[in-house]
mmCIF file of C-alpha atoms in Angstrom:
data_model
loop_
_atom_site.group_PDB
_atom_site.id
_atom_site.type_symbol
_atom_site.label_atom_id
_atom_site.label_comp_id
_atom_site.label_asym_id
_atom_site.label_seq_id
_atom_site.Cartn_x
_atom_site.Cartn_y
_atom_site.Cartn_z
ATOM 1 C CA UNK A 1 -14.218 23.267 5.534
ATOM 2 C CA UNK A 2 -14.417 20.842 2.954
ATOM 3 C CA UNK A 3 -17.368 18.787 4.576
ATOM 4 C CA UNK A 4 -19.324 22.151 4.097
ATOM 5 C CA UNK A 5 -18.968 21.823 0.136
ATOM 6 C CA UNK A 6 -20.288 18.536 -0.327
ATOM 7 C CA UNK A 7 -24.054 19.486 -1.496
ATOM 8 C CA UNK A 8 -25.666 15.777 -1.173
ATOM 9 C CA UNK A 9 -24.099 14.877 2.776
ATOM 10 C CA UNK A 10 -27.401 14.057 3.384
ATOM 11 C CA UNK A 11 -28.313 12.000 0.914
ATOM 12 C CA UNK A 12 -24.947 10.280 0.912
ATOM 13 C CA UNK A 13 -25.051 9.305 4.810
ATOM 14 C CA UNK A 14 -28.758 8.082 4.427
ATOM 15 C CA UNK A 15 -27.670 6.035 1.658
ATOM 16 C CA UNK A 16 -24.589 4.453 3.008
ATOM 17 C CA UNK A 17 -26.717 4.075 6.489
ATOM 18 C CA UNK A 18 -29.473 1.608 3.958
ATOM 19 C CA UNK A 19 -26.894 -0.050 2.206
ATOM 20 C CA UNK A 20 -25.745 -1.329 5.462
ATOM 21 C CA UNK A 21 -29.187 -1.927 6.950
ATOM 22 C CA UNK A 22 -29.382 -4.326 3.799
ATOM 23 C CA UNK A 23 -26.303 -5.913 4.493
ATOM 24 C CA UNK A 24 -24.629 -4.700 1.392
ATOM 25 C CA UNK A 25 -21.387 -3.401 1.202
ATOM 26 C CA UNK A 26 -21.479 0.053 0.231
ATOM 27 C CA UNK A 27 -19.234 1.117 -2.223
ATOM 28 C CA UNK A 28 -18.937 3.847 -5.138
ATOM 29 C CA UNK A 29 -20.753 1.864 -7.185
ATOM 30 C CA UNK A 30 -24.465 1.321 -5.330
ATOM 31 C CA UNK A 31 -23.810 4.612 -3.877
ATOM 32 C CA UNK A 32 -23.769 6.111 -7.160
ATOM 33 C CA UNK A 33 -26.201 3.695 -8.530
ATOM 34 C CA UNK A 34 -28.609 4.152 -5.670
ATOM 35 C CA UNK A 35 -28.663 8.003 -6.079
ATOM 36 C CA UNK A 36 -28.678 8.309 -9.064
ATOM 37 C CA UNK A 37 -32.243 6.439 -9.583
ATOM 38 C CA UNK A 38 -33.819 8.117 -6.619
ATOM 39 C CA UNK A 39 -32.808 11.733 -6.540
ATOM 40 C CA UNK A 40 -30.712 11.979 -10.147
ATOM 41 C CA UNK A 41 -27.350 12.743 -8.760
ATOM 42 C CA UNK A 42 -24.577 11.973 -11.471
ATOM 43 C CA UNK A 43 -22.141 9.888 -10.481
ATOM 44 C CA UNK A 44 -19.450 12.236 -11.010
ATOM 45 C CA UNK A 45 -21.389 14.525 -8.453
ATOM 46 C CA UNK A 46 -21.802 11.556 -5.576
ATOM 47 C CA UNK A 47 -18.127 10.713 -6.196
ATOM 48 C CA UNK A 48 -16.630 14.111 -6.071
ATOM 49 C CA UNK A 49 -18.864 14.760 -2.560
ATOM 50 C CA UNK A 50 -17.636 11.261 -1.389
ATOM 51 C CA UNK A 51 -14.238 12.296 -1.610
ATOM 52 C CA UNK A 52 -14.901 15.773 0.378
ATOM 53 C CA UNK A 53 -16.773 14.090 3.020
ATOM 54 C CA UNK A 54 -13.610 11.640 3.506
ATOM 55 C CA UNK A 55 -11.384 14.330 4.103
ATOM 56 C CA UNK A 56 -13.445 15.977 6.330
ATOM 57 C CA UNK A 57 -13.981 12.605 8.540
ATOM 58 C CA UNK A 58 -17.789 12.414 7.819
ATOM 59 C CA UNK A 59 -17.628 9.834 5.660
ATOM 60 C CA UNK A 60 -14.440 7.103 6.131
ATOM 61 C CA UNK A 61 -13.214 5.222 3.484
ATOM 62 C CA UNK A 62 -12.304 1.396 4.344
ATOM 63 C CA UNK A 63 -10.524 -0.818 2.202
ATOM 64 C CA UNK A 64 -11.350 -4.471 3.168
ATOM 65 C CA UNK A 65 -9.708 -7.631 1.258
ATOM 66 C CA UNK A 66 -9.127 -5.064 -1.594
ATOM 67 C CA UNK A 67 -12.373 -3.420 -1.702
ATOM 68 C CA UNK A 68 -13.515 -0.348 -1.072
ATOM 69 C CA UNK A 69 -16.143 0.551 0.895
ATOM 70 C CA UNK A 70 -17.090 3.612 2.671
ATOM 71 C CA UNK A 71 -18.873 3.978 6.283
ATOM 72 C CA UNK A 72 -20.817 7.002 8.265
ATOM 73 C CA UNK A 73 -18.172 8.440 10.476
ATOM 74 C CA UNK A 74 -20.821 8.703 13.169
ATOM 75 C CA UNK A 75 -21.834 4.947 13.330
ATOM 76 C CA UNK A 76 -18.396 3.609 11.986
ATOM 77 C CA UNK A 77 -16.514 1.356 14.555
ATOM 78 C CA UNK A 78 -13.450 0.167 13.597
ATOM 79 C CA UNK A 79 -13.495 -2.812 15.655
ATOM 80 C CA UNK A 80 -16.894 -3.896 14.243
ATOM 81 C CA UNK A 81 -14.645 -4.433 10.746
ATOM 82 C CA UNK A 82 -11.535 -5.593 9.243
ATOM 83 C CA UNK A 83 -9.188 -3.654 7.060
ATOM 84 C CA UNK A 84 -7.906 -0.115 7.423
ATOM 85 C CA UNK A 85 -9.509 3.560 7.032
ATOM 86 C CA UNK A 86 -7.828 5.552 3.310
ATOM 87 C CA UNK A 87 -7.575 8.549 2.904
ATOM 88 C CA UNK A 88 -9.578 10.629 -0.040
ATOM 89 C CA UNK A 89 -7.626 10.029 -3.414
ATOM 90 C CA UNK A 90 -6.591 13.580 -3.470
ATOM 91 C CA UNK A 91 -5.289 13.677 -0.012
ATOM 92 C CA UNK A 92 -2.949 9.885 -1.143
ATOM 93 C CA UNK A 93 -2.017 11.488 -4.233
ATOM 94 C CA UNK A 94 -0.624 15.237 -2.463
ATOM 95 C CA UNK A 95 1.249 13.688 -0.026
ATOM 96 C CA UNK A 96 3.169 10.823 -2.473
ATOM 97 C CA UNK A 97 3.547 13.585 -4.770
ATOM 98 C CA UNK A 98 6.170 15.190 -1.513
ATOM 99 C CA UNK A 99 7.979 12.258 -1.667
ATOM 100 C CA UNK A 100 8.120 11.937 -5.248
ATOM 101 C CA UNK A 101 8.969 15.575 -5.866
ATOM 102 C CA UNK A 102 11.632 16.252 -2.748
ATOM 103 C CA UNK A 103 12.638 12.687 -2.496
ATOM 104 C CA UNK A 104 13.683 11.707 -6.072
ATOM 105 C CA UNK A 105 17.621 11.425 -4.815
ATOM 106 C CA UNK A 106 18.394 7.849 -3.542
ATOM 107 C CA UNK A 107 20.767 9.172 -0.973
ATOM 108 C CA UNK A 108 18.143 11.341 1.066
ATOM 109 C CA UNK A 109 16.839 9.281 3.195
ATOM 110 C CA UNK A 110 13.239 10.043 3.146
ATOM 111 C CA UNK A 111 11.442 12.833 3.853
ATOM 112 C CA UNK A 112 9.973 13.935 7.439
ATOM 113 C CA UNK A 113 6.561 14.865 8.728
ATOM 114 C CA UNK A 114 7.689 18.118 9.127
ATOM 115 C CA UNK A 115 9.040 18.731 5.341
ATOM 116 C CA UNK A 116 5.831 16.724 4.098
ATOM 117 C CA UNK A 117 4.008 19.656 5.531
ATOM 118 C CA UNK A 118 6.022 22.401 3.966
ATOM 119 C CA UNK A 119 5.191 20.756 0.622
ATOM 120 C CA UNK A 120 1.738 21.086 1.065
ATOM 121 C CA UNK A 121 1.567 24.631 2.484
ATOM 122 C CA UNK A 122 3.270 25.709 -0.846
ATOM 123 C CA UNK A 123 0.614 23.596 -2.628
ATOM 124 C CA UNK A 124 -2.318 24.360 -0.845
ATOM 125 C CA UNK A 125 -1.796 26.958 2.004
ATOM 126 C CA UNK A 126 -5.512 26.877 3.445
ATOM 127 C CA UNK A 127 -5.076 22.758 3.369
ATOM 128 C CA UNK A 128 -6.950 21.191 6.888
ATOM 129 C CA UNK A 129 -3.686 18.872 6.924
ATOM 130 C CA UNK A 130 -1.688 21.852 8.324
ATOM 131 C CA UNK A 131 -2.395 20.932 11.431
ATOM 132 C CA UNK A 132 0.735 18.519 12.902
ATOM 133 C CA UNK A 133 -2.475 16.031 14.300
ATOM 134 C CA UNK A 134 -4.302 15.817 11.052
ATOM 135 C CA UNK A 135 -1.298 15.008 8.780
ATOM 136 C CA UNK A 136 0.161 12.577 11.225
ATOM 137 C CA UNK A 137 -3.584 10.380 10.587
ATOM 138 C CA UNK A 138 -2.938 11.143 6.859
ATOM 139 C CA UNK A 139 0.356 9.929 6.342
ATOM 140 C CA UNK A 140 -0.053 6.781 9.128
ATOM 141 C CA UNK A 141 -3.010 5.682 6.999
ATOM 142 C CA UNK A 142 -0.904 5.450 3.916
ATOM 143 C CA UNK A 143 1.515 3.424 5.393
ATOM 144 C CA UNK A 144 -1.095 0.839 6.840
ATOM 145 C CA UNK A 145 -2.010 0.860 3.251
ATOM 146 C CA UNK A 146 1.561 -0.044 2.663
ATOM 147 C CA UNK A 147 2.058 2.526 0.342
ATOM 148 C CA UNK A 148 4.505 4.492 2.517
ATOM 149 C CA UNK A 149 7.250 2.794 4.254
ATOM 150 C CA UNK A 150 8.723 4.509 7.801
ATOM 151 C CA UNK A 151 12.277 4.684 8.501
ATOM 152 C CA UNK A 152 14.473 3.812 11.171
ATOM 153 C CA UNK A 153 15.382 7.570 11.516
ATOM 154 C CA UNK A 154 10.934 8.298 11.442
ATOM 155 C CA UNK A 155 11.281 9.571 7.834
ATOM 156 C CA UNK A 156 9.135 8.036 5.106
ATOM 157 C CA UNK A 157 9.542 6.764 1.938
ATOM 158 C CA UNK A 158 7.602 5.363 -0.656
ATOM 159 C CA UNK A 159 6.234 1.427 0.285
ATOM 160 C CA UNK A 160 8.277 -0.410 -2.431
ATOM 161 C CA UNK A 161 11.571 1.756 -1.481
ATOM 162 C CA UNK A 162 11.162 0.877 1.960
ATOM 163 C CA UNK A 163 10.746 -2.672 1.091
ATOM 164 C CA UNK A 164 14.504 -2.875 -0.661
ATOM 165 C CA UNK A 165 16.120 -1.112 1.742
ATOM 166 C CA UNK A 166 14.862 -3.445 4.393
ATOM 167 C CA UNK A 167 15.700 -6.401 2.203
ATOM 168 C CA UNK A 168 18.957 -5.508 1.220
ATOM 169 C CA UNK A 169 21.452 -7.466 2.175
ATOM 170 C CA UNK A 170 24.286 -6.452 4.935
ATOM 171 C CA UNK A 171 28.066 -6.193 3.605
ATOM 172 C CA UNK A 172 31.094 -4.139 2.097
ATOM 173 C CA UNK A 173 29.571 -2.655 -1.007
ATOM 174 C CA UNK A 174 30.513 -4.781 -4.226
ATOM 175 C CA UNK A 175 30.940 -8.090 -2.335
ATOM 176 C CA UNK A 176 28.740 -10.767 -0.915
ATOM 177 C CA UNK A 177 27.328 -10.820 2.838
ATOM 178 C CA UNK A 178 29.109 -13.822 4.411
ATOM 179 C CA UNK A 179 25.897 -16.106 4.469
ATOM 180 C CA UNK A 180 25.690 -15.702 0.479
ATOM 181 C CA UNK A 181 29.346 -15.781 0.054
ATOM 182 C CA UNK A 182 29.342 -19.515 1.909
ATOM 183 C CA UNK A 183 26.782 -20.749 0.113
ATOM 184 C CA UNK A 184 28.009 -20.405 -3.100
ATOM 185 C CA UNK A 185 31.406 -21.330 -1.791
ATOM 186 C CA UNK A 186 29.517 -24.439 -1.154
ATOM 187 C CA UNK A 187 27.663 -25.204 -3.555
ATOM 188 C CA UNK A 188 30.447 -24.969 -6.315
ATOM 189 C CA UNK A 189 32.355 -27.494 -3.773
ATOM 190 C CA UNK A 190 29.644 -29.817 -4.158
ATOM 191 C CA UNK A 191 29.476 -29.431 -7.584
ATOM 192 C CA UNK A 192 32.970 -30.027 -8.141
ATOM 193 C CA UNK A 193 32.638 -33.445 -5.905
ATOM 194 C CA UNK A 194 29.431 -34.606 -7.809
ATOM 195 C CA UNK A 195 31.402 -34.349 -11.038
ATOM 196 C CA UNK A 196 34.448 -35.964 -9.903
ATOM 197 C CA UNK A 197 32.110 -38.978 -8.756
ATOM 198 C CA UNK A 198 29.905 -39.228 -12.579
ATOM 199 C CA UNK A 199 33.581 -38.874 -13.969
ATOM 200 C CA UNK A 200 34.772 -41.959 -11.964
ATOM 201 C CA UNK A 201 31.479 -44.207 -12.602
ATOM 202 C CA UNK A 202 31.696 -43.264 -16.444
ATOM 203 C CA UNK A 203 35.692 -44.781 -16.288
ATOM 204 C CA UNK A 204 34.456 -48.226 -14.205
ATOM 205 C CA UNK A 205 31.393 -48.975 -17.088
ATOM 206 C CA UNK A 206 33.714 -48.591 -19.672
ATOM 207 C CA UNK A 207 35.996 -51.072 -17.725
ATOM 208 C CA UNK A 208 33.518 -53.457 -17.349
ATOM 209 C CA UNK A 209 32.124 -53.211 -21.249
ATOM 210 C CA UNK A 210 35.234 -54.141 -22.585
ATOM 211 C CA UNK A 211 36.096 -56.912 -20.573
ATOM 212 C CA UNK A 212 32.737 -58.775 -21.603
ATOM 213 C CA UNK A 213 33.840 -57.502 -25.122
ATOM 214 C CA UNK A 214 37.174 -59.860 -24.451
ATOM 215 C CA UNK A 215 35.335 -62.457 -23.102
ATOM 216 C CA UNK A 216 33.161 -62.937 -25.957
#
């Protein structure tokens, strides 16, 4: 299991738990910081075990206004805080790399849980998101991170695809929908109006000039 792997858990939870007994948020940076001055862990070292503990749920990783922070599983409550749970970086990156990879025709509309899953057996076979359960959590937590976008038919896609197709207006390819089509109908009308009326103002003050221009 990849919790098992991670050599400084220990150290890790304790520090997280005294960041937040100090009310400060704690993030890669006084994690790293933190053990690094007591114990001489490497920040390379605390990040890579950071990332192993996230994947194995002992350690979940919250973004918050844009931040990220990370919390002990065991004492975590997600009520007690705003924002959502990530997933580890390497977890994000295998299943966008699925879309990217099976997905790259704009015809195909998006890519199910099921053939997510197949891309990731034939990537990493002993993978813990195997299981239906586990990859579900994975790929619902990248789309509350907006960075995948679910379907009408329950296939995903990547967060800024799904935004255009859900903004894209309905018609008969190549023409206007009908609300477009009448407003520009419109607004040339309007246009053509406001021009006629300058035209017909311009005509009356040039009326009026010259008859002073008599007069005098």
């Amino acid at each position: 299991m990849a919790q098992d792997e991670a050599k400084y858990r220990d150290l890790i939870l304790e520090t997280i738990d005294q960041l937040r007994k100090r009310k400060a948020r704690p993030d890669l940076e006084r994690i790293c910081h933190m053990l690094e001055r007591r114990h001489g862990v490497s920040a390379a070292e605390v990040e890579s075990d950071l990332e192993k503990l996230v994947d194995g749920e002992i350690v979940i990783k919250v973004d918050y206004k844009g931040s990220t922070s990370y919390r002990n599983a065991a004492k975590w409550r997600r009520r007690h805080v705003g924002g959502h749970a990530l997933n580890s970086s390497e977890t994000g990156q295998l299943v966008h790399a699925a879309i990217k990879t099976l997905c790259e025709n704009e015809k195909q509309q998006g890519l199910s849980v099921r053939d997510i899953g197949k891309y990731i057996s034939a990537q990493k076979p002993d993978s813990d998101l195997l299981t239906k359960g586990r990859l579900l959590k994975v790929i619902q937590r990248e789309v509350d991170a907006g960075h995948l976008h679910r379907l009408v038919n329950g296939n995903y896609v990547h967060g800024d695809l799904g935004e255009i197709k859900k903004s894209k207006p309905v018609g008969k390819p190549g023409r206007p929908c009908k609300a477009l089509a009448g407003t520009s109908k419109s607004s040339s009308t309007s246009g053509k109006k406001t021009t006629k009326k300058s035209k017909v103002g311009i005509s009356r003050l040039s009326l009026v000039c010259r008859s002073k221009t008599i007069r005098n």
